[in-house]
Each structure stands twice: as structure tokens, then as C-alpha cells.
């Protein structure tokens, strides 16, 4: 990572994404928080409420790990996180998901936003069957050239601090992620989707600045925990 | 202007916007270019072609003034300008005008873009009857709170380098421009629309970093020329 900006999340190589709408035992949560991961990101595409976020945050707060909220709806922007991500979907024709919901939310909550720990994420959503793709009507069938254009738009023109390649529910095409890595100049590159093994974690870590591990936490915790070392062991 | 980034356009206080689809005599063009203005911006919402831009650029190039192209269509991105602006419309529900046309154009022309002299402008289009408002289906009837939300989204989250308050065809509400000035943190604030007198130029210069004077060039050249000193005489 060369010449990139220092931010509250710029040192993150590995993060777990936890869904406030899903259940985790205390023991599982402790293992996740004590795993050596750089951060926990709280967020989900459905069933997210102020109450279930407060609940999950208070449980994570017993540990020292960084904890950020991905704000999918400003109504559920719970105070007390170390930082806040505001996702924008880049590959949709529906401006609702680019800046529509965001400006609507800012009218009500804009004066409460802790801007110095708030960052926009430019999502490129690439798995057609994912909840987020359906919700946002993302145009997931993109050529490499189309992905590059979205990255140039977001990284060079909009100057979004983060580009997030999202294959939620499936492991993505690493050739696409590699192309994005070569294209991006200033933004931090997040990758998420389908990481359920050391092997996949290592592959994604080759190209992404930050590897996000989600669903496998709920289906195979030991496999999820093993991704931490796989990513952090990457040599730079 | 405090703590703002230094760019190829950050020192501009006054600019003339010339429409390549409109006619100017050599004498008029000379007076504009020699007026003391900081820059000429070439751009228009209709009738813009590669040929009429090349023609206007070559005529402006006889003078030393900075000259930038507002790239409304990447097909008409003529090389040889001092810089390029890429306009995004913020207050529209149609993503075509936020990033749609831009990414489509980048697929074909992305590799030719001189990124170091290219900057995105986040337009807030506020005159319902303007060509640009109709073309982009801009939601022009915005409350002050809605404008503030758009500015926060563009300035704080997207981190667009320029916010452009556009009242093309009419002189805007200075209370809105004043509110934007108070809200914006990093972006350079451009104002355009209805400046046809020293008085209006001074008013806009109170709030905007950069005042853009357009149509009056074609209807009352002496009045247009008088705006230069009105803006540059502003004490900081």
C-alpha cells in the first residue's frame, strides 16, 4: 500500500463483519474479538435495527478490538463506535443507493455525524444473487472494463476513500480484484464475499488492502478464525 | 478560503463560461480573455461538439488566460486544455447524471484522461427552467436543509473537490449560497447563474470561492467585463 492516506481504518488488513440480526454465543463472540483480527464491522442488508446494533455493540465493547458500524440506514446509526462507514452502491442505475437515501438521512441526522471518523465506501456489488444486489438493483454483470470505469469514477473523480468489491455469498473472480488493485490510486480496497478458508483468504489478501470475512462466522467458526492469520501473515 | 487544497483552479475567483455553440467576434473574445479574469471555462448543455470546442480553444489559446473544458460528454473531450472538469449532478434521481454517462465514457476514453488536471464538480442545479435542470431531471425545489444534506454528502462523504451551485438563467438565492459556504469544508465553491451586473457579481463573490459569469457575455459584453473587477476587488 503506497502513498495512501492514514485514517482510523487504514491499518486494517483483516476484519470480521457481524450481522446484528444473527445470533452468536458469548463464547463465539469472544473468539472472534480475541482472534487477532484488526476490526469488527457491524452491518447487514436486512433486519438491522437500532436495538440489535446497540446490543451487539455492547457485547463487542467488552473487548479491545476496533469496532465500526456500516450505516445502512441512518435511523440505525448508534453512537459509540470507533468509526462509521457509509456505503454507496456505484453500479446501480437507481440514485437512491448512490446518494438518495443518504441525503434523506442527512437532513435529519446530519448534525450528529462524527465526520472525522466517518467514511464513504464505494461498493461494486458483483454477486447477482446477493441480498444487497437485489435490494439495490445492482448491475452485477460487468465486464472488466466496466469495473475499471467504476473504479476510476469513484477513486479518481469522486475521491471516495474506500472501494469495496462485494461478492457477498460467493467467492469472487480474483482477476477482477487484481484489476481493481492495479487501477486504484488513493482509495483503500476492501474485498468481501465467500471467504470460508485459509486458501481463499490468502488469495483475496494478495489483492485487497482489507479482507472482510462474514458469513462463515455463522457456519464454520474455526474456518473463520483461521482466516485471520492467513491474511495477517501476508508479506508486504 | 481556509485550509483548502491547492489545485490548478484553486486560485480562481472569477471565470467566464463560454459556450462553443454560441458566436463571439474576435474583438469580443479578445476583451474577455484580456479582461483580467482568472480563467475561461468552455462548456454548454447542448450543441457541444468536438469541432466547435477545437475551434473555440484555438481562438482562446492566442491569449495567456487559463482555459478549462467542462466535459459534458467524453466524446467531445478535446486535448490541449489547461484542465478538465467532469460535472456530476447531485440533485437528480437519475443515476445517468451522477455516474452513469461518466463510467460509460470512461470505458472508451478512461486511458486518455489526464487525471492530474481533471476534477469532478458536484452540481446542485437549482433553476427549474434551465436546460441543464430539464436535461438531468434535477429536483430543483430544494429546502435549505436538503441543499445542506447534498453538500455534506458531496463534500464530506464523496469528497468531491468542487461544489457548483448552478442557477443557470437566473440569479440565485444568496441565502442558499451563504448556507452552502458555511457548510462546505474541503470543496471549492463555484457559483453560476444570472450574474449580469457588478452588484450581483459582488453579492455572489461574498459567498462563493469562484464566481462564474456566462450568458451576459453574449447579451451585454460591457456588463460582463465589469464583473471581473467587481469580483477580484473583493477583500479577503
PDB file of N, CA, C and O in Angstrom, chain B residues 78-112:
ATOM      1  N   UNK B  78     -11.720  17.382 -25.867  1.00  0.00           N
ATOM      2  CA  UNK B  78     -10.633  17.844 -26.729  1.00  0.00           C
ATOM      3  C   UNK B  78      -9.340  17.985 -25.916  1.00  0.00           C
ATOM      4  O   UNK B  78      -9.352  18.596 -24.852  1.00  0.00           O
ATOM      5  N   UNK B  79      -8.223  17.446 -26.413  1.00  0.00           N
ATOM      6  CA  UNK B  79      -6.957  17.630 -25.696  1.00  0.00           C
ATOM      7  C   UNK B  79      -6.469  19.077 -25.804  1.00  0.00           C
ATOM      8  O   UNK B  79      -6.897  19.809 -26.695  1.00  0.00           O
ATOM      9  N   UNK B  80      -5.569  19.457 -24.898  1.00  0.00           N
ATOM     10  CA  UNK B  80      -4.918  20.752 -25.023  1.00  0.00           C
ATOM     11  C   UNK B  80      -5.389  21.823 -24.066  1.00  0.00           C
ATOM     12  O   UNK B  80      -4.850  22.926 -24.060  1.00  0.00           O
ATOM     13  N   UNK B  81      -6.401  21.511 -23.253  1.00  0.00           N
ATOM     14  CA  UNK B  81      -6.827  22.481 -22.244  1.00  0.00           C
ATOM     15  C   UNK B  81      -5.870  22.435 -21.049  1.00  0.00           C
ATOM     16  O   UNK B  81      -5.141  21.462 -20.846  1.00  0.00           O
ATOM     17  N   UNK B  82      -5.918  23.494 -20.233  1.00  0.00           N
ATOM     18  CA  UNK B  82      -5.115  23.503 -19.005  1.00  0.00           C
ATOM     19  C   UNK B  82      -5.701  22.571 -17.954  1.00  0.00           C
ATOM     20  O   UNK B  82      -4.999  22.155 -17.033  1.00  0.00           O
ATOM     21  N   UNK B  83      -6.979  22.264 -18.069  1.00  0.00           N
ATOM     22  CA  UNK B  83      -7.605  21.378 -17.109  1.00  0.00           C
ATOM     23  C   UNK B  83      -8.984  20.974 -17.589  1.00  0.00           C
ATOM     24  O   UNK B  83      -9.523  21.560 -18.547  1.00  0.00           O
ATOM     25  N   UNK B  84      -9.541  19.972 -16.912  1.00  0.00           N
ATOM     26  CA  UNK B  84     -10.831  19.406 -17.311  1.00  0.00           C
ATOM     27  C   UNK B  84     -11.721  19.267 -16.085  1.00  0.00           C
ATOM     28  O   UNK B  84     -11.280  18.779 -15.040  1.00  0.00           O
ATOM     29  N   UNK B  85     -12.959  19.687 -16.226  1.00  0.00           N
ATOM     30  CA  UNK B  85     -13.952  19.464 -15.178  1.00  0.00           C
ATOM     31  C   UNK B  85     -14.937  18.400 -15.647  1.00  0.00           C
ATOM     32  O   UNK B  85     -15.377  18.413 -16.793  1.00  0.00           O
ATOM     33  N   UNK B  86     -15.279  17.511 -14.742  1.00  0.00           N
ATOM     34  CA  UNK B  86     -16.282  16.492 -15.040  1.00  0.00           C
ATOM     35  C   UNK B  86     -17.474  16.740 -14.127  1.00  0.00           C
ATOM     36  O   UNK B  86     -17.388  16.522 -12.915  1.00  0.00           O
ATOM     37  N   UNK B  87     -18.569  17.245 -14.684  1.00  0.00           N
ATOM     38  CA  UNK B  87     -19.720  17.568 -13.840  1.00  0.00           C
ATOM     39  C   UNK B  87     -20.544  16.334 -13.473  1.00  0.00           C
ATOM     40  O   UNK B  87     -20.836  15.490 -14.314  1.00  0.00           O
ATOM     41  N   UNK B  88     -20.916  16.252 -12.210  1.00  0.00           N
ATOM     42  CA  UNK B  88     -21.887  15.271 -11.710  1.00  0.00           C
ATOM     43  C   UNK B  88     -23.065  16.079 -11.182  1.00  0.00           C
ATOM     44  O   UNK B  88     -22.842  17.076 -10.490  1.00  0.00           O
ATOM     45  N   UNK B  89     -24.278  15.659 -11.469  1.00  0.00           N
ATOM     46  CA  UNK B  89     -25.426  16.335 -10.871  1.00  0.00           C
ATOM     47  C   UNK B  89     -25.815  15.583  -9.600  1.00  0.00           C
ATOM     48  O   UNK B  89     -26.042  14.372  -9.622  1.00  0.00           O
ATOM     49  N   UNK B  90     -25.868  16.301  -8.497  1.00  0.00           N
ATOM     50  CA  UNK B  90     -26.154  15.652  -7.217  1.00  0.00           C
ATOM     51  C   UNK B  90     -27.651  15.510  -6.970  1.00  0.00           C
ATOM     52  O   UNK B  90     -28.095  14.503  -6.424  1.00  0.00           O
ATOM     53  N   UNK B  91     -28.410  16.510  -7.379  1.00  0.00           N
ATOM     54  CA  UNK B  91     -29.842  16.507  -7.036  1.00  0.00           C
ATOM     55  C   UNK B  91     -30.705  15.993  -8.180  1.00  0.00           C
ATOM     56  O   UNK B  91     -31.559  16.683  -8.707  1.00  0.00           O
ATOM     57  N   UNK B  92     -30.453  14.747  -8.545  1.00  0.00           N
ATOM     58  CA  UNK B  92     -31.302  14.067  -9.506  1.00  0.00           C
ATOM     59  C   UNK B  92     -31.491  12.635  -9.043  1.00  0.00           C
ATOM     60  O   UNK B  92     -30.620  12.082  -8.359  1.00  0.00           O
ATOM     61  N   UNK B  93     -32.626  12.045  -9.398  1.00  0.00           N
ATOM     62  CA  UNK B  93     -32.867  10.643  -9.043  1.00  0.00           C
ATOM     63  C   UNK B  93     -32.337   9.718 -10.131  1.00  0.00           C
ATOM     64  O   UNK B  93     -32.372   8.500  -9.993  1.00  0.00           O
ATOM     65  N   UNK B  94     -31.873  10.305 -11.225  1.00  0.00           N
ATOM     66  CA  UNK B  94     -31.419   9.515 -12.372  1.00  0.00           C
ATOM     67  C   UNK B  94     -29.891   9.387 -12.345  1.00  0.00           C
ATOM     68  O   UNK B  94     -29.171  10.334 -12.624  1.00  0.00           O
ATOM     69  N   UNK B  95     -29.436   8.187 -12.018  1.00  0.00           N
ATOM     70  CA  UNK B  95     -28.002   7.951 -11.836  1.00  0.00           C
ATOM     71  C   UNK B  95     -27.193   8.204 -13.109  1.00  0.00           C
ATOM     72  O   UNK B  95     -25.982   8.385 -13.048  1.00  0.00           O
ATOM     73  N   UNK B  96     -27.874   8.260 -14.255  1.00  0.00           N
ATOM     74  CA  UNK B  96     -27.199   8.624 -15.501  1.00  0.00           C
ATOM     75  C   UNK B  96     -26.333   9.862 -15.324  1.00  0.00           C
ATOM     76  O   UNK B  96     -25.219   9.930 -15.857  1.00  0.00           O
ATOM     77  N   UNK B  97     -26.858  10.816 -14.569  1.00  0.00           N
ATOM     78  CA  UNK B  97     -26.194  12.122 -14.440  1.00  0.00           C
ATOM     79  C   UNK B  97     -25.288  12.208 -13.221  1.00  0.00           C
ATOM     80  O   UNK B  97     -24.608  13.200 -13.022  1.00  0.00           O
ATOM     81  N   UNK B  98     -25.314  11.162 -12.394  1.00  0.00           N
ATOM     82  CA  UNK B  98     -24.393  11.128 -11.244  1.00  0.00           C
ATOM     83  C   UNK B  98     -23.113  10.407 -11.651  1.00  0.00           C
ATOM     84  O   UNK B  98     -22.017  10.944 -11.510  1.00  0.00           O
ATOM     85  N   UNK B  99     -23.266   9.192 -12.157  1.00  0.00           N
ATOM     86  CA  UNK B  99     -22.059   8.492 -12.608  1.00  0.00           C
ATOM     87  C   UNK B  99     -22.272   7.613 -13.843  1.00  0.00           C
ATOM     88  O   UNK B  99     -21.327   7.001 -14.323  1.00  0.00           O
ATOM     89  N   UNK B 100     -23.491   7.589 -14.360  1.00  0.00           N
ATOM     90  CA  UNK B 100     -23.807   6.671 -15.454  1.00  0.00           C
ATOM     91  C   UNK B 100     -23.094   7.001 -16.762  1.00  0.00           C
ATOM     92  O   UNK B 100     -22.349   6.178 -17.312  1.00  0.00           O
ATOM     93  N   UNK B 101     -23.314   8.208 -17.266  1.00  0.00           N
ATOM     94  CA  UNK B 101     -22.663   8.621 -18.509  1.00  0.00           C
ATOM     95  C   UNK B 101     -21.147   8.629 -18.340  1.00  0.00           C
ATOM     96  O   UNK B 101     -20.401   8.348 -19.284  1.00  0.00           O
ATOM     97  N   UNK B 102     -20.716   8.955 -17.142  1.00  0.00           N
ATOM     98  CA  UNK B 102     -19.291   9.099 -16.869  1.00  0.00           C
ATOM     99  C   UNK B 102     -18.585   7.750 -16.993  1.00  0.00           C
ATOM    100  O   UNK B 102     -17.553   7.634 -17.647  1.00  0.00           O
ATOM    101  N   UNK B 103     -19.149   6.727 -16.353  1.00  0.00           N
ATOM    102  CA  UNK B 103     -18.498   5.417 -16.428  1.00  0.00           C
ATOM    103  C   UNK B 103     -18.586   4.881 -17.851  1.00  0.00           C
ATOM    104  O   UNK B 103     -17.628   4.285 -18.347  1.00  0.00           O
ATOM    105  N   UNK B 104     -19.711   5.122 -18.522  1.00  0.00           N
ATOM    106  CA  UNK B 104     -19.817   4.688 -19.919  1.00  0.00           C
ATOM    107  C   UNK B 104     -18.704   5.330 -20.753  1.00  0.00           C
ATOM    108  O   UNK B 104     -18.037   4.665 -21.552  1.00  0.00           O
ATOM    109  N   UNK B 105     -18.488   6.606 -20.554  1.00  0.00           N
ATOM    110  CA  UNK B 105     -17.429   7.296 -21.297  1.00  0.00           C
ATOM    111  C   UNK B 105     -16.043   6.829 -20.906  1.00  0.00           C
ATOM    112  O   UNK B 105     -15.149   6.704 -21.759  1.00  0.00           O
ATOM    113  N   UNK B 106     -15.851   6.546 -19.624  1.00  0.00           N
ATOM    114  CA  UNK B 106     -14.531   6.108 -19.160  1.00  0.00           C
ATOM    115  C   UNK B 106     -14.129   4.762 -19.760  1.00  0.00           C
ATOM    116  O   UNK B 106     -12.944   4.488 -19.941  1.00  0.00           O
ATOM    117  N   UNK B 107     -15.104   3.923 -20.055  1.00  0.00           N
ATOM    118  CA  UNK B 107     -14.774   2.635 -20.677  1.00  0.00           C
ATOM    119  C   UNK B 107     -14.020   2.869 -21.980  1.00  0.00           C
ATOM    120  O   UNK B 107     -13.028   2.218 -22.272  1.00  0.00           O
ATOM    121  N   UNK B 108     -14.467   3.874 -22.733  1.00  0.00           N
ATOM    122  CA  UNK B 108     -13.806   4.142 -24.012  1.00  0.00           C
ATOM    123  C   UNK B 108     -12.609   5.068 -23.902  1.00  0.00           C
ATOM    124  O   UNK B 108     -11.631   4.921 -24.621  1.00  0.00           O
ATOM    125  N   UNK B 109     -12.711   6.051 -23.009  1.00  0.00           N
ATOM    126  CA  UNK B 109     -11.702   7.104 -23.014  1.00  0.00           C
ATOM    127  C   UNK B 109     -10.872   7.179 -21.735  1.00  0.00           C
ATOM    128  O   UNK B 109     -10.000   8.027 -21.620  1.00  0.00           O
ATOM    129  N   UNK B 110     -11.161   6.285 -20.792  1.00  0.00           N
ATOM    130  CA  UNK B 110     -10.515   6.348 -19.481  1.00  0.00           C
ATOM    131  C   UNK B 110      -9.000   6.385 -19.535  1.00  0.00           C
ATOM    132  O   UNK B 110      -8.354   7.063 -18.740  1.00  0.00           O
ATOM    133  N   UNK B 111      -8.428   5.676 -20.498  1.00  0.00           N
ATOM    134  CA  UNK B 111      -6.960   5.607 -20.521  1.00  0.00           C
ATOM    135  C   UNK B 111      -6.316   6.887 -21.048  1.00  0.00           C
ATOM    136  O   UNK B 111      -5.104   7.051 -20.954  1.00  0.00           O
ATOM    137  N   UNK B 112      -7.121   7.784 -21.599  1.00  0.00           N
ATOM    138  CA  UNK B 112      -6.563   9.044 -22.112  1.00  0.00           C
ATOM    139  C   UNK B 112      -6.734  10.212 -21.141  1.00  0.00           C
ATOM    140  O   UNK B 112      -6.309  11.326 -21.432  1.00  0.00           O
TER     141      UNK B 112
END
